[in-house]
Amino acid sequence: MTTGLIPGGQPPDPRPTGALPQQRREPAGHAAQHVENRSRSSVITARAAASFDPVGRSVASARSFVRDTLQGWGFADIVDDAVVLTSELVTNAVVHAGTSADVLCLRSDDGVRIEVADRYPEREIPLQATAVNMGSPDREGGRGLQLCAALAGRWGVEYIPTHKTVWFQLDLPARAVGTRAAGPALPSDLLPLADSRVRVAVVQVDRTGHIAAWNEDAEDLFGYPAEQVVGKPLTDLAAWPHTPGTSTGIAEALRLSRWEGSYGIRAATGRVTPVYASHLRVRDTAGEPSTVCLLVRDHERAVLQTPLRGPASDTSTGSEGQNTDPFEVFIGSPAPDDLDGLLQRTVERARDMLDGDSAFLLLATDDETELEVRASTGLPSARQRFARVPVEAGPGRYGSARMPAVHDDLTAVPGAVPLLNGTGMRSVVTVPLKVEGRLTGSLGVAAEAPARYSNEEALRLQFAADRIALAVESARLGELERLRRGSLSFLVEASDLLAGTLDRDQTLALMAQMTVPTLATWCAVYTIADQASEPYLSYVLHEDEELIDGIKSLLSKVPAPDPVPTPGARVWTAPGEVAHQAALRSSMRSLGLSGSPTRQVTPGIGPTLATASAVGGETVVLPLVARNRVIGMLTLGKPTDEHFRQEILELAEDLSRRAALALDNARLYSERTAISQSLQRSLLPPELPEIDGVEVEVIYRAAGEGNEVGGDFYDVFPIRDGAYGFAIGDVCGTGPNAAAVTGLARHALRLLAREGLTGPTVLERLNSAILDEGARSRFLTLLYGEMRPQEDGSAELKVVCAGHPLPLRLRQDGTVEPAAEPQPLLGVIEDLELYEQTVTLDPGDVLLCVTDGVTERREGARMLGDDGLADVLTTCTGLTAGAVAARIMRAVERFASDAPSDDMAILAMRVPGLHKD
C-alpha cells in the first residue's frame, strides 16, 4: 500500500501491500520541514485499540478511550490535542459516513500515532495538488482534516478496498532542561565527607522482590559476587528498621513508585552495612515492572539524598539564596499533577509525619455541609471512598471539622469520627483545610493505641495542612472543571438521544443505558401511571447482564420507594437490607442450619450471593417529576461497600429532569396517538357488505405519518330492497381538518340515502350541510351511486359524478370508457342542479372509481393522468375486482419513486361472468 505522509516519516505500523493507491496531502508550509524524516520508522512500544458502533454516543466513548490511554502512558501534554482530533475523525465515521469506527493508538519513541478507520472507502477526500484549502471552518464537513493540518506533526489518509483510515501523529513536547533542586555554594571545608572513591550500588529487583541485577560497586560494598545474589529475595539481605507504627516494610517500599530512606544490608562478613537508598519503580517495554535501587553508605547519603528545605518560619533568617517551598517540604518533589495522586501522597506523608497507623483526607462539598472521603491509608478504602459525613459530627467543638481536634480515646466518644467506626483506631487528630477562610477539607491521622496525640501534633499537622490547602483546592477545582465539561457533554448527548424518540419503552431503555455504567453499576426505573396508581417496576439494568434477572426478582419483593417530589437524591436502604438478609439465609441453608437438605439449596446460593453483592452498596432514588407531577423514580445503585460521588449525584439529578420530561412526552404522545387512531378508525366504514352477483374491493392509503384517515373516503352500504349505495370522494386538503368533513359526508350519505331520496337529492342536501359548516367547510368532489343486481346477472347503476374523476368501465373485450359525465362539485355554491345517469354492467364488466391522488401521481414533469389510468385498466381483463384494484395500486406506486403526497382511494366493482370465473 502507498501511504500518504503529511508530512513526516512512514507509519510505525506497516500494512500489507496491494491496496488502492493513497492520496498524498501536505499542509502548506510544512512539507519541506519534515521531508528528511520520511525514510525513518519508529519502534512501537505500546498499542491500544477499540471499535465503536455507528451511533452518536460512540464519539464520547472514543474520546474517553483516547484520553484514558494517553494518560495511562503518561502523555498528559498531548491528551487535549489527541482527544479533539479523535472526536472529529470519529464523528466523520459514525455520523457522516454512518459506519463503525476502529480507533488504534500506537506509542513510539518519538510520539503517539492514532488511526481512525471507517467502512466507507468510496467517500474519498479530494486530492490537493497545491496547499491544503478545505474551505470555511464553519461548514459541517472537513474540519477533522483542518484540525489534523493545524495540530498534528504528521497526518495522512490510507485507502484499501474495505475501509479508509485517517491517521495523525503527535510529537512529544521537548522537556525543559534545568535544575530541579540546588543547594547553596559552600566552602570546601563545609562539604559533606565521603570516601576517596564513592561507590553507588545499583540493584534491580523484579516484581516478586528477587534481585535481577547487581553491579560491581555492589560487590565492593557488600562483598557478594553477582552470581551469588541474583535470584535471591532482597529481604534476605536487607536489615529493615521496624519502627513502631510505620507499618512500612521493605516489600511495601519496593512497591512504591518512588522511595528514599535508610536501612541496612547484611554484608558477606555478616555485619550490617548502613546504607542510604533511593528506589525508583520502572517498567520495561513489555510492561513488566521492576524497582531500581541506588545504595550508598549511610554517611555518604548526600550523594543521593534529595535536598531538604527548611520550614517557612526559617526563611527570614536563613542563608541568602536558600529559597524554601513549604509545600514541597511536605509533599516532596516532584509533586503529583493529579488530584487523587496529590491526596494520596498527602495522607501517606501525614501518617508518616505523626507515626500513625492510618490517615485520611476528606473534601468538602460546595455548600460545606458534608465531607466526602477522597483518600485514605491504613483504612478499608474500598468501603470508605466517596462516603459522606456531615461537617458538624458529634457534640462540642471537638466534633467539628472546622477546627483542629484531638481525641485520646474514641471508645469514650462513640461516633465522634464516623469514618473510623469499626476500624480499631483509638486516638485521632484532625485538622481543617481552609482557603481564604472557607472550609475545603479535613485531614486526619489515627493510631490504634489511645492517647497517642497531643496539641503539639495537632499544630504540626495543621501547619502541614495550611501548606497544602491551596494546592489541594486548586487541584480540586481543576478536577471539578473537567468533570463539569464532561457532564455538559454527557447531558447534551443524553438530551439528543431522549429527544430522538417518542416511544415509551425506548425512552425507559435509554434512561437506563445512559446511567449504566457511566453513573451507576445498576439502575431501576419505576413508573407511575396516575396519581391513584402505585409505582410499577418498569425497567432494570446492570452492567453484568447475568445479574439483571436476580436484581429484578429482588426488587419485586421490596416495596417501591415513596414517590416524594422533593428534588435531589435520597438514600434508599431497603434493597441492601433485603439483599443482606437473603444472602444470610442462603448461607445458612448452604451450611445446613435451616433444617432443609443442603443439596436442595446449594445450587441457588451463587446467584443469591451475587445479587446481594451487586445491590449491597449505596442505593439512591431520584424522583422523575414532569409538569408538577411525580411520574416515576430513577433508582441508582452501587455494589457492596461503594458510594456515589456528590458530582455524580448532581449529574444524575440533571439527567433525571430531562428523562422525566422525555418520558412524560412519550406518554402524552402515546395517549394522543391512541385517541387519534381511535377517532380516525371511527371515520372508516365497517367491513364491506357481501353483495350477491357483484365483487367489491377497496384499497385506501392516507397520506402523512400516523394518519389512518385523510381527505379521501369511500363507502359501500345497503339501502333497501336489494339496492346498495356506493360513494368515493375527496375533500380539499389532507389531515385532520379534511378528515372532519370526511366524517360528515360519509355519515350524511348513509342517513339521506336510507330515507329513500334519489341520488341528486342526496348530494344537494349534503352540499347544504357542508355549507352550513361556515369557515370549517371545504369543497368536496364526490361520486355517488346506487347499485341493484339484476336477475340476468347484470347490475344496474345510477350514478352522479359531482366534480370527481369520472368512473371508468372495463368491458370484457378490453375497451375502457367513462361511465358518467362531470357535474359541479359540492361545498361551493348553494343551488345545485344535479342529475343521475344509468349504467348497466354486463357480466364480466368492471367499474373502477378512484380519487385524484391516483390520477395525479407525478414523477418530475410526468403525470399518470386519466389516459395512463385507462391504459393500466385495459390490462385487467378477466381479473377479479381484488386483482384489478391491486394492479392499479402497483402501477401507481411504481410510477414514481417518492412516497405519495396525497390520499388515495380505489374502488373496484365487477360483475362476474355467466360461467364460473
Short mmCIF file of C-alpha atoms in Angstrom, two decimals, residues 411-844:
data_model
loop_
_atom_site.label_atom_id
_atom_site.label_comp_id
_atom_site.label_asym_id
_atom_site.label_seq_id
_atom_site.Cartn_x
_atom_site.Cartn_y
_atom_site.Cartn_z
CA THR A 411 -14.24 4.46 72.60
CA ALA A 412 -15.14 7.17 75.10
CA VAL A 413 -16.76 9.36 72.43
CA PRO A 414 -18.57 6.97 70.07
CA GLY A 415 -19.34 8.46 66.69
CA ALA A 416 -17.04 11.46 67.11
CA VAL A 417 -15.25 10.50 63.86
CA PRO A 418 -17.76 8.39 61.88
CA LEU A 419 -15.16 7.40 59.32
CA LEU A 420 -13.22 5.41 61.96
CA ASN A 421 -16.17 3.43 63.31
CA GLY A 422 -15.29 -0.25 63.39
CA THR A 423 -11.68 0.25 62.23
CA GLY A 424 -9.97 -0.37 65.60
CA MET A 425 -8.48 3.13 65.76
CA ARG A 426 -8.42 4.63 69.28
CA SER A 427 -6.73 8.02 69.08
CA VAL A 428 -7.01 10.57 66.27
CA VAL A 429 -6.02 14.10 65.42
CA THR A 430 -7.92 16.03 62.75
CA VAL A 431 -7.29 19.48 61.28
CA PRO A 432 -9.22 21.52 58.71
CA LEU A 433 -8.00 22.55 55.28
CA LYS A 434 -9.07 26.14 54.69
CA VAL A 435 -8.60 28.54 51.80
CA GLU A 436 -9.42 32.20 52.44
CA GLY A 437 -11.47 31.25 55.49
CA ARG A 438 -13.61 28.68 53.62
CA LEU A 439 -13.56 25.04 54.63
CA THR A 440 -12.27 22.92 51.76
CA GLY A 441 -11.46 19.67 53.55
CA SER A 442 -10.26 17.84 56.63
CA LEU A 443 -7.03 15.88 57.25
CA GLY A 444 -6.72 13.30 59.99
CA VAL A 445 -4.19 10.84 61.39
CA ALA A 446 -5.21 7.95 63.66
CA ALA A 447 -3.48 5.28 65.75
CA GLU A 448 -4.56 2.01 67.27
CA ALA A 449 -3.20 2.98 70.68
CA PRO A 450 -5.03 5.50 72.89
CA ALA A 451 -3.59 8.90 73.88
CA ARG A 452 -1.03 8.97 71.09
CA TYR A 453 -1.51 12.61 70.11
CA SER A 454 -1.40 15.96 71.85
CA ASN A 455 -1.84 19.58 70.86
CA GLU A 456 1.74 19.62 69.64
CA GLU A 457 0.98 17.01 66.97
CA ALA A 458 -2.19 18.90 66.09
CA LEU A 459 -0.15 22.07 65.50
CA ARG A 460 2.37 20.17 63.33
CA LEU A 461 -0.42 18.64 61.27
CA GLN A 462 -2.23 21.97 60.99
CA PHE A 463 0.99 23.61 59.76
CA ALA A 464 1.28 20.93 57.04
CA ALA A 465 -2.42 21.29 56.17
CA ASP A 466 -2.00 25.05 55.75
CA ARG A 467 0.89 24.41 53.36
CA ILE A 468 -1.09 22.12 51.05
CA ALA A 469 -4.63 23.54 51.32
CA LEU A 470 -4.26 25.92 48.38
CA ALA A 471 -2.74 23.23 46.16
CA VAL A 472 -5.50 20.78 47.07
CA GLU A 473 -8.20 23.36 46.40
CA SER A 474 -6.61 24.29 43.07
CA ALA A 475 -6.41 20.64 42.01
CA ARG A 476 -9.98 20.06 43.20
CA LEU A 477 -11.30 22.98 41.18
CA GLY A 478 -9.43 21.71 38.15
CA GLU A 479 -11.00 18.28 38.57
CA LEU A 480 -14.44 19.84 39.02
CA GLU A 481 -13.98 21.85 35.85
CA ARG A 482 -13.06 18.72 33.91
CA LEU A 483 -16.00 16.86 35.41
CA ARG A 484 -18.38 19.69 34.56
CA ARG A 485 -17.14 19.83 30.99
CA GLY A 486 -17.67 16.09 30.75
CA SER A 487 -21.06 16.45 32.41
CA LEU A 488 -22.16 19.07 29.89
CA SER A 489 -21.10 16.84 27.03
CA PHE A 490 -22.91 13.89 28.65
CA LEU A 491 -26.10 15.90 29.17
CA VAL A 492 -26.05 17.26 25.62
CA GLU A 493 -25.75 13.76 24.18
CA ALA A 494 -28.38 12.46 26.60
CA SER A 495 -30.78 15.23 25.59
CA ASP A 496 -30.26 14.44 21.91
CA LEU A 497 -30.96 10.75 22.47
CA LEU A 498 -34.04 11.37 24.62
CA ALA A 499 -35.40 13.92 22.17
CA GLY A 500 -34.99 11.45 19.31
CA THR A 501 -37.75 9.10 20.43
CA LEU A 502 -41.39 9.33 21.49
CA ASP A 503 -41.70 5.65 22.27
CA ARG A 504 -42.20 4.99 25.99
CA ASP A 505 -40.36 1.67 26.14
CA GLN A 506 -37.43 3.02 24.18
CA THR A 507 -37.27 6.05 26.46
CA LEU A 508 -37.11 3.78 29.52
CA ALA A 509 -34.31 1.76 27.92
CA LEU A 510 -32.35 4.90 27.04
CA MET A 511 -32.66 6.21 30.60
CA ALA A 512 -31.14 3.02 31.95
CA GLN A 513 -28.45 2.66 29.31
CA MET A 514 -27.25 6.23 29.84
CA THR A 515 -26.82 5.72 33.57
CA VAL A 516 -25.17 2.28 33.45
CA PRO A 517 -22.21 2.11 33.72
CA THR A 518 -21.49 5.85 33.35
CA LEU A 519 -23.17 6.91 36.60
CA ALA A 520 -24.00 3.70 38.43
CA THR A 521 -23.42 -0.05 38.40
CA TRP A 522 -27.13 -0.82 38.17
CA CYS A 523 -30.37 1.08 37.89
CA ALA A 524 -34.10 0.52 38.07
CA VAL A 525 -36.88 2.73 36.71
CA TYR A 526 -40.27 2.87 38.43
CA THR A 527 -43.22 4.45 36.63
CA ILE A 528 -46.50 5.82 38.00
CA ALA A 529 -49.44 5.76 35.60
CA ASP A 530 -51.55 8.31 37.51
CA GLN A 531 -51.87 9.80 40.96
CA ALA A 532 -54.02 6.91 42.19
CA SER A 533 -51.61 4.22 40.94
CA GLU A 534 -48.78 2.55 42.82
CA PRO A 535 -45.21 2.72 41.46
CA TYR A 536 -44.51 -0.08 38.99
CA LEU A 537 -41.06 -1.58 38.33
CA SER A 538 -40.74 -0.97 34.58
CA TYR A 539 -37.06 -1.48 33.75
CA VAL A 540 -33.92 -2.93 35.38
CA LEU A 541 -30.37 -2.84 34.00
CA HIS A 542 -26.99 -3.96 35.36
CA GLU A 543 -23.61 -3.71 33.69
CA ASP A 544 -23.43 -7.52 34.01
CA GLU A 545 -26.45 -8.85 32.09
CA GLU A 546 -26.41 -12.11 34.05
CA LEU A 547 -27.41 -10.24 37.22
CA ILE A 548 -30.42 -8.40 35.78
CA ASP A 549 -32.96 -11.14 36.48
CA GLY A 550 -31.72 -11.56 40.06
CA ILE A 551 -31.97 -7.82 40.78
CA LYS A 552 -35.41 -7.66 39.19
CA SER A 553 -36.57 -10.56 41.34
CA LEU A 554 -35.15 -8.97 44.50
CA LEU A 555 -36.68 -5.54 43.79
CA SER A 556 -40.07 -7.13 43.13
CA LYS A 557 -40.04 -8.30 46.76
CA VAL A 558 -39.15 -4.84 48.10
CA PRO A 559 -41.87 -2.18 48.49
CA ALA A 560 -41.25 0.55 45.94
CA PRO A 561 -39.77 3.81 47.25
CA ASP A 562 -42.20 6.56 48.14
CA PRO A 563 -42.88 8.96 45.24
CA VAL A 564 -41.63 12.06 47.03
CA PRO A 565 -41.45 15.12 44.73
CA THR A 566 -38.57 16.69 46.69
CA PRO A 567 -35.70 17.26 44.25
CA GLY A 568 -32.33 15.62 44.80
CA ALA A 569 -31.14 12.11 45.54
CA ARG A 570 -32.16 10.36 48.74
CA VAL A 571 -30.63 7.16 50.11
CA TRP A 572 -32.79 4.04 49.89
CA THR A 573 -31.61 1.28 52.22
CA ALA A 574 -34.32 -1.32 51.60
CA PRO A 575 -32.64 -3.17 48.67
CA GLY A 576 -29.36 -3.55 50.56
CA GLU A 577 -31.09 -4.80 53.69
CA VAL A 578 -33.21 -7.33 51.82
CA ALA A 579 -30.17 -8.47 49.82
CA HIS A 580 -28.19 -8.93 53.04
CA GLN A 581 -30.97 -10.98 54.62
CA ALA A 582 -31.37 -13.13 51.52
CA ALA A 583 -27.63 -13.76 51.38
CA LEU A 584 -27.59 -14.67 55.07
CA ARG A 585 -30.45 -17.13 54.64
CA SER A 586 -28.75 -18.69 51.63
CA SER A 587 -25.50 -19.06 53.54
CA MET A 588 -27.28 -20.69 56.48
CA ARG A 589 -29.08 -23.11 54.20
CA SER A 590 -25.83 -24.00 52.48
CA LEU A 591 -24.40 -24.86 55.90
CA GLY A 592 -27.43 -26.98 56.75
CA LEU A 593 -28.53 -24.68 59.58
CA SER A 594 -32.10 -24.20 58.37
CA GLY A 595 -33.21 -27.82 58.63
CA SER A 596 -33.55 -28.32 54.87
CA PRO A 597 -31.25 -30.65 52.92
CA THR A 598 -28.15 -28.86 51.74
CA ARG A 599 -28.21 -30.50 48.33
CA GLN A 600 -31.55 -28.85 47.52
CA VAL A 601 -30.46 -25.27 48.17
CA THR A 602 -26.77 -25.17 47.37
CA PRO A 603 -27.25 -24.63 43.58
CA GLY A 604 -29.15 -21.40 44.27
CA ILE A 605 -26.66 -19.78 46.61
CA GLY A 606 -24.40 -18.45 43.87
CA PRO A 607 -26.95 -16.14 42.18
CA THR A 608 -28.31 -15.05 45.57
CA LEU A 609 -24.91 -14.01 46.88
CA ALA A 610 -24.02 -12.39 43.56
CA THR A 611 -27.26 -10.40 43.63
CA ALA A 612 -26.68 -9.38 47.23
CA SER A 613 -23.19 -8.18 46.37
CA ALA A 614 -24.48 -6.28 43.33
CA VAL A 615 -27.01 -4.24 45.29
CA GLY A 616 -25.20 -4.18 48.61
CA GLY A 617 -23.65 -0.75 48.18
CA GLU A 618 -25.23 2.68 48.30
CA THR A 619 -28.61 2.99 46.58
CA VAL A 620 -30.21 6.36 45.84
CA VAL A 621 -33.61 7.36 44.45
CA LEU A 622 -34.27 10.39 42.27
CA PRO A 623 -37.84 11.47 41.52
CA LEU A 624 -38.96 11.81 37.91
CA VAL A 625 -41.04 14.98 38.03
CA ALA A 626 -42.74 16.34 34.92
CA ARG A 627 -45.40 19.05 34.79
CA ASN A 628 -45.58 19.24 38.60
CA ARG A 629 -46.34 15.53 38.95
CA VAL A 630 -44.19 12.58 40.01
CA ILE A 631 -44.39 10.15 37.11
CA GLY A 632 -41.75 7.73 38.38
CA MET A 633 -38.46 7.21 40.19
CA LEU A 634 -34.94 6.57 38.90
CA THR A 635 -33.03 4.26 41.25
CA LEU A 636 -29.24 4.05 41.02
CA GLY A 637 -27.10 1.55 42.88
CA LYS A 638 -23.52 0.56 43.60
CA PRO A 639 -22.11 -2.85 44.56
CA THR A 640 -21.09 -3.73 48.11
CA ASP A 641 -19.29 -1.02 50.12
CA GLU A 642 -19.28 1.59 47.33
CA HIS A 643 -20.64 5.12 47.47
CA PHE A 644 -21.64 7.77 44.94
CA ARG A 645 -19.63 10.91 44.40
CA GLN A 646 -21.50 14.12 45.02
CA GLU A 647 -20.76 15.28 41.46
CA ILE A 648 -22.23 12.06 40.06
CA LEU A 649 -25.41 12.56 42.08
CA GLU A 650 -25.73 16.12 40.80
CA LEU A 651 -25.28 14.90 37.25
CA ALA A 652 -27.84 12.15 37.81
CA GLU A 653 -30.30 14.76 39.10
CA ASP A 654 -29.86 16.82 35.92
CA LEU A 655 -30.37 13.69 33.84
CA SER A 656 -33.48 12.70 35.78
CA ARG A 657 -35.15 16.04 34.99
CA ARG A 658 -34.53 15.60 31.28
CA ALA A 659 -35.52 11.94 31.35
CA ALA A 660 -38.76 12.72 33.22
CA LEU A 661 -39.83 15.24 30.60
CA ALA A 662 -38.95 12.84 27.78
CA LEU A 663 -40.87 10.02 29.48
CA ASP A 664 -43.91 12.23 30.01
CA ASN A 665 -43.75 13.43 26.40
CA ALA A 666 -43.68 9.80 25.28
CA ARG A 667 -46.70 9.08 27.49
CA LEU A 668 -48.66 12.05 26.11
CA TYR A 669 -47.71 11.15 22.56
CA SER A 670 -48.83 7.56 23.07
CA GLU A 671 -52.15 8.68 24.59
CA ARG A 672 -52.87 11.21 21.88
CA THR A 673 -51.83 8.80 19.17
CA ALA A 674 -54.22 6.21 20.57
CA ILE A 675 -57.04 8.79 20.72
CA SER A 676 -56.27 9.99 17.19
CA GLN A 677 -56.19 6.49 15.79
CA SER A 678 -59.45 5.61 17.54
CA LEU A 679 -61.18 8.68 16.15
CA GLN A 680 -59.75 8.08 12.68
CA ARG A 681 -60.87 4.45 12.69
CA SER A 682 -64.38 5.65 13.55
CA LEU A 683 -64.42 7.58 10.26
CA LEU A 684 -63.69 4.47 8.21
CA PRO A 685 -66.68 2.36 7.14
CA PRO A 686 -67.14 -1.07 8.69
CA GLU A 687 -66.42 -4.20 6.67
CA LEU A 688 -67.65 -4.17 3.08
CA PRO A 689 -71.02 -5.87 2.63
CA GLU A 690 -71.36 -9.14 0.75
CA ILE A 691 -73.35 -8.39 -2.46
CA ASP A 692 -74.80 -11.28 -4.41
CA GLY A 693 -73.68 -11.11 -8.02
CA VAL A 694 -71.12 -8.28 -7.55
CA GLU A 695 -67.49 -8.34 -6.44
CA VAL A 696 -66.38 -5.27 -4.47
CA GLU A 697 -62.78 -4.37 -3.47
CA VAL A 698 -61.35 -1.20 -1.89
CA ILE A 699 -57.73 -0.04 -1.37
CA TYR A 700 -57.20 3.05 0.77
CA ARG A 701 -53.96 4.94 1.58
CA ALA A 702 -53.94 8.09 3.76
CA ALA A 703 -51.02 10.50 3.25
CA GLY A 704 -48.93 11.56 6.24
CA GLU A 705 -47.19 9.59 9.01
CA GLY A 706 -49.58 8.21 11.60
CA ASN A 707 -52.73 9.08 9.63
CA GLU A 708 -55.29 6.38 9.03
CA VAL A 709 -57.90 8.69 7.51
CA GLY A 710 -57.41 11.76 5.32
CA GLY A 711 -59.42 13.79 2.84
CA ASP A 712 -60.29 10.82 0.62
CA PHE A 713 -63.07 8.47 1.65
CA TYR A 714 -65.20 5.63 0.38
CA ASP A 715 -68.27 3.71 1.45
CA VAL A 716 -70.42 0.79 0.31
CA PHE A 717 -73.63 0.15 2.26
CA PRO A 718 -77.07 -1.47 1.87
CA ILE A 719 -80.03 0.87 1.26
CA ARG A 720 -83.25 -1.11 0.77
CA ASP A 721 -84.85 -3.89 -1.27
CA GLY A 722 -81.55 -5.35 -2.52
CA ALA A 723 -80.14 -1.97 -3.52
CA TYR A 724 -76.73 -0.79 -2.35
CA GLY A 725 -75.20 2.66 -2.17
CA PHE A 726 -71.57 3.33 -3.00
CA ALA A 727 -69.52 6.51 -2.80
CA ILE A 728 -65.98 7.67 -3.26
CA GLY A 729 -64.98 11.28 -2.58
CA ASP A 730 -62.16 13.70 -1.99
CA VAL A 731 -62.24 16.61 0.46
CA CYS A 732 -59.97 19.56 -0.29
CA GLY A 733 -56.71 19.12 1.66
CA THR A 734 -55.37 16.35 3.88
CA GLY A 735 -55.04 15.64 7.57
CA PRO A 736 -57.46 16.11 10.49
CA ASN A 737 -59.40 19.09 9.06
CA ALA A 738 -60.16 17.22 5.88
CA ALA A 739 -60.98 14.09 7.89
CA ALA A 740 -63.65 16.04 9.80
CA VAL A 741 -65.51 16.83 6.56
CA THR A 742 -64.96 13.21 5.54
CA GLY A 743 -66.89 12.03 8.59
CA LEU A 744 -69.71 14.49 7.92
CA ALA A 745 -70.02 13.39 4.28
CA ARG A 746 -69.93 9.64 4.92
CA HIS A 747 -72.50 9.64 7.69
CA ALA A 748 -74.80 12.11 5.90
CA LEU A 749 -74.78 9.96 2.76
CA ARG A 750 -75.91 6.88 4.65
CA LEU A 751 -78.63 8.74 6.50
CA LEU A 752 -80.04 10.53 3.42
CA ALA A 753 -79.82 7.53 1.13
CA ARG A 754 -81.83 5.37 3.53
CA GLU A 755 -84.59 8.00 3.57
CA GLY A 756 -85.45 6.92 0.03
CA LEU A 757 -84.13 10.07 -1.66
CA THR A 758 -82.73 9.99 -5.16
CA GLY A 759 -79.02 10.43 -5.81
CA PRO A 760 -79.21 14.10 -6.90
CA THR A 761 -81.34 14.97 -3.86
CA VAL A 762 -78.90 13.23 -1.52
CA LEU A 763 -75.98 15.23 -2.90
CA GLU A 764 -77.90 18.53 -2.87
CA ARG A 765 -78.72 18.12 0.82
CA LEU A 766 -75.13 17.10 1.58
CA ASN A 767 -74.00 20.27 -0.21
CA SER A 768 -76.21 22.35 2.12
CA ALA A 769 -74.79 20.57 5.20
CA ILE A 770 -71.23 21.32 4.10
CA LEU A 771 -72.00 25.00 3.50
CA ASP A 772 -73.58 25.19 6.97
CA GLU A 773 -70.13 24.44 8.47
CA GLY A 774 -69.13 28.02 7.67
CA ALA A 775 -65.39 28.70 7.99
CA ARG A 776 -64.75 25.00 8.58
CA SER A 777 -66.37 23.97 5.31
CA ARG A 778 -64.31 22.61 2.45
CA PHE A 779 -65.29 21.85 -1.10
CA LEU A 780 -65.80 18.19 -1.93
CA THR A 781 -65.71 16.08 -5.07
CA LEU A 782 -67.98 13.07 -4.86
CA LEU A 783 -69.01 10.12 -6.99
CA TYR A 784 -72.24 8.65 -5.60
CA GLY A 785 -74.31 5.84 -6.99
CA GLU A 786 -76.94 3.22 -6.26
CA MET A 787 -76.40 -0.33 -7.47
CA ARG A 788 -79.05 -3.02 -7.93
CA PRO A 789 -78.04 -6.53 -9.13
CA GLN A 790 -80.39 -7.91 -11.86
CA GLU A 791 -81.75 -11.39 -12.37
CA ASP A 792 -79.97 -11.79 -15.72
CA GLY A 793 -76.59 -11.47 -13.98
CA SER A 794 -76.01 -7.81 -14.81
CA ALA A 795 -76.06 -4.85 -12.40
CA GLU A 796 -77.87 -1.53 -12.86
CA LEU A 797 -76.13 1.58 -11.53
CA LYS A 798 -77.49 5.10 -11.12
CA VAL A 799 -74.52 7.45 -10.84
CA VAL A 800 -73.95 11.15 -10.01
CA CYS A 801 -70.41 12.46 -10.52
CA ALA A 802 -70.08 15.81 -8.72
CA GLY A 803 -66.70 17.20 -9.77
CA HIS A 804 -64.98 13.85 -9.19
CA PRO A 805 -62.67 11.95 -11.59
CA LEU A 806 -65.01 10.02 -13.91
CA PRO A 807 -65.54 6.33 -13.22
CA LEU A 808 -64.12 4.00 -15.89
CA ARG A 809 -65.92 0.97 -17.29
CA LEU A 810 -63.89 -2.00 -18.50
CA ARG A 811 -65.75 -4.32 -20.88
CA GLN A 812 -64.88 -7.94 -21.49
CA ASP A 813 -63.36 -7.08 -24.88
CA GLY A 814 -60.79 -4.81 -23.17
CA THR A 815 -62.30 -1.47 -24.12
CA VAL A 816 -62.36 1.27 -21.47
CA GLU A 817 -64.80 4.18 -21.43
CA PRO A 818 -66.09 6.77 -18.94
CA ALA A 819 -69.26 5.66 -17.18
CA ALA A 820 -70.61 9.13 -16.27
CA GLU A 821 -70.48 12.79 -17.14
CA PRO A 822 -68.90 15.52 -14.98
CA GLN A 823 -71.12 17.77 -12.84
CA PRO A 824 -70.42 20.62 -10.33
CA LEU A 825 -68.57 19.78 -7.11
CA LEU A 826 -70.07 20.22 -3.62
CA GLY A 827 -69.41 22.88 -0.98
CA VAL A 828 -69.02 25.85 -3.36
CA ILE A 829 -72.47 27.11 -4.48
CA GLU A 830 -75.85 26.77 -2.80
CA ASP A 831 -78.18 25.99 -5.71
CA LEU A 832 -77.05 22.83 -7.46
CA GLU A 833 -78.86 21.15 -10.28
CA LEU A 834 -77.61 17.59 -10.43
CA TYR A 835 -78.88 14.63 -12.38
CA GLU A 836 -78.19 10.93 -12.30
CA GLN A 837 -77.10 8.64 -15.13
CA THR A 838 -77.92 4.97 -15.53
CA VAL A 839 -75.14 2.49 -16.31
CA THR A 840 -75.57 -1.25 -16.80
CA LEU A 841 -72.64 -3.52 -16.02
CA ASP A 842 -72.83 -6.68 -18.09
CA PRO A 843 -71.32 -9.94 -16.81
CA GLY A 844 -67.52 -9.60 -16.82
#
